[in-house]
Amino acid sequence: MRAAVDLPLFFPFLESGRPILTPGKRLARDITSSWVMHEASKASVVSRPAVEPVDSWLEDLWRGAVEKGQLPPQRLLTPQQALAVWQQIIRDDLADRVGFSLTHPRIAAQRAQSAWSTLVLNGGAELADLWSYFQFDEDCQVFSEWARQYSARLDDLGAVSRHGAYQQLLSLPEEQKPSVGLFAIPELPPLTRKVLDHLASVTLIEPARRDHQKLRVASFINREEELAAAAHWAYERSTESDGRTAIVLLDMPKDRQRLEYFLREAFDCLDAQYNDLPVNFSTGMSLASTPMYRDALTVLEWESGALSRADWLALMRSPYLPLHESGQGGLGLIEAQFRAGSLEVSLESALHVVTRELPGSGLAGILRALRSSRTQRGVKNLADWSGVIRERLALWQWPARTPLDSIEYQQFQRFEASLDALNELSGVLPYQSYDAAIRLWRDCLDNIVFQPKTPHDSIQVLGPVEAVGGQFDALWLCGVQHTLLPARKRSDPFLPASVQTMLGLPDLDERVLQEQAIGLLQVWSAESPSTLASFHLSEQGLPAQPSTLLPPVSEAHDGIWFPPPRWLTKAGIEVMPPDVPMRSGSATRSGGSSLIRDQAACPFRAFVRHRLKVPSLQEPIVGISAAERGGLLHEALFRAWRSIGSQDALIALEADQERQLVRTAVTEAMAHVEAGCEARGYSLRERVGGACWQLEQHVCADLLSEWLSLERKRDISFKVLEMEQNHTLDLNGLMLTLRPDRIDEYDDGRRVVIDYKTRAPSKNKWLGHRPEEPQLPLYALLDQAIEGIAFGALPAGDPVKFVAMGEDLGMGKAGVKPLDQQTTGAASTWQELVGQWHTVLHRLATDFLEGAADVAPQRGACQYCDLAPVCRINQLRELSELEQEEPAE
């Protein structure tokens, strides 16, 4: 196999033992490994060559000078420590600043650190009266204050940054200079190059170049097709030879994940073979973004604040925590937590629900231990917080998954390194709170880039800079767009334009950017005998242009690489025979009125709800729901009529007595409902808030007073015979448990059933072969003395009223018309109407018992139904429409 680099280029230095300095670690590693392989064929023992990045070499020189006493002893900050100092300065400054705020202080710190590096590396410190240029722009002025605080903070700490160390190296006397080789691309910043020339005799190592106008160029319709084609090309290369193959992504941040997906698809590494992808990516992923550490951070941050329901559900399903193996109990816990209605899940509410649902579970023990712990309080040194983090994750049994696969094991091996990085920050930061410590650990995990070790790495995916200096059998330059090559002019918002111009920053010089781009193309062209450059013609539906530096297109790909052709193949549709009805067993021969309502609305709904017992998850609610308001009103009406008992007693009440009765009934009803919610694991009052709770109390009291006023005006005297009592109704062997809200009895012995509704439907929904509201018709079958049914409508904001069916009910306008008009001719007497209901309801019960489960919804039944993903009604309708549109052959 071809060597990773062009070794003859480096032979003069490798053979003489002189140091070779590279811009980055990757090229140094490739030179070292290639030299070792070359020498291993000639000798059993190979000495390690002196190859290292420029920054490492200069830092070693600085440390040596400090040890010799040539420079004052100071702490050399790592880039992470320097960034932490910037963050602390910015957070402290924002706390004191009025009218200036930042949404992401960490990003601001990164940009401030970058601006400071740009300023120092390009000689900004040598400008006379530097900070006077920063007073004419608000952002620049704020940065100048931060920068001066940063310098003062380093002095207080007795520390120096990497670039400050370079400036100190310039003060060393010029002694005998060692000879070093410096890889020439990319060009070093002025300060770095100045220090090198001051301390060493530098020989540039120029890589080979080739005329970039001889490149093969391919065009693609869009980005996805270009990346998919590159992935397919890499797969074909891997099957044909073992040569070194590379894909260079000019826009690595945007294209990496998409290309990885296409590569996994091409190499069939999406599922069981996920860890077998024979591709090496030059840029890995941060540890914080991996599922293992993401879940660890989430459980630690849970102690600081409530989680969203989505994050909490992700924890319950995490393979790295001992929560996903709870089985049916775990499902019950999830349902109970979601039914609590809150959009967020706090540690306290979760403990309340878990204690009720799974009291002896490991999760309950963990949550109890967290609640009783006090170690997360106060401020501590970051070294102490590292111990707390380790203890907390041990309590969560993280990572609970055993055994870890190869990639997960490699990730877990970086755990101690991440805590060491957090410990290092204790040397530059003051004592921190728990929240701040977790945030800083997240930053440490973000800074640790994880790159999986793959068994085969003949295929490389590289960024533009990482590809320089390599050697490949085939090379594909992907995404050579005019916005990327040459790079666009870019100014730093924290540095005044005048300062950037005086420093001659290359990012502002189009000529320099053009020369750099041409140099990169020439070097890439020479790195492989087969180099292809590609671009795409559209980006998110908008036209996109290739780089102006590319030669004319030699391959125009107009075909579709993605989606794969198999995705576009019309699937054959096989008509399945009708399912054999499943007759109801003894366990499903009972229910309530909702069973008949669902059977009338759609037999399939009744089958799923009452045979398969599939519940619905409630949507998140802001404020109190209609069902909860209905429950409050039911309970208040129950307590009020339990005290009153009859219309005569109601009429006899004085105004003050009635107001007190209403107040007591509502107060007791709300206390009763709240107690029921707490028994189910949540507080309704806490969920809706105190203001909403008081408002609901007033609304409920007003509705109850208005309702009692309506009841007082009824034309026929009545007494309340019963309320909320269970009755059993046998419909051809289907035993229904019915619980009428209230049954009134008139002086002549007739009875009427009343059911309270916050929004009463039309009485027409009691009629027909599939009545939409069969609840009251079912009640009418309970007792021959019942000769009327009525909804008691108590809508908030509208007048209360009766919606009744029956003759001479004394309910105002309700029930005044003859029965044949009320039923639109369906029945002329009450006995005839009850007989029709008897027939219809018995037939619906029989259908359910015999297993009728057709997807046959009534009109409007699907509007609020959440079973569409199960019954596929929408797809069935589309298929039916297509069949009707296709012409007969």
Short mmCIF file of C-alpha atoms in Angstrom, two decimals, residues 6 8-10 181-186 202-210 468-469 522-523:
data_model
loop_
_atom_site.label_atom_id
_atom_site.label_comp_id
_atom_site.label_asym_id
_atom_site.label_seq_id
_atom_site.Cartn_x
_atom_site.Cartn_y
_atom_site.Cartn_z
CA ASP A 6 5.58 11.40 0.27
CA PRO A 8 11.32 11.19 -0.06
CA LEU A 9 10.25 14.78 0.56
CA PHE A 10 11.25 14.38 4.22
CA GLY A 181 12.38 21.56 8.55
CA LEU A 182 9.04 23.34 8.36
CA PHE A 183 6.22 22.04 6.19
CA ALA A 184 5.25 25.11 4.17
CA ILE A 185 1.47 24.78 3.93
CA PRO A 186 -0.50 26.38 5.42
CA VAL A 202 14.31 27.08 9.21
CA THR A 203 14.20 25.22 5.92
CA LEU A 204 10.83 25.14 4.20
CA ILE A 205 9.63 21.76 3.00
CA GLU A 206 7.57 22.48 -0.07
CA PRO A 207 5.09 19.79 -1.14
CA ALA A 208 4.87 18.76 -4.76
CA ARG A 209 2.49 20.72 -6.94
CA ARG A 210 0.68 20.03 -10.21
CA VAL A 468 -2.35 18.68 2.68
CA GLY A 469 0.82 16.56 2.82
CA GLN A 522 -2.09 22.46 -6.89
CA VAL A 523 -0.98 20.47 -3.83
#
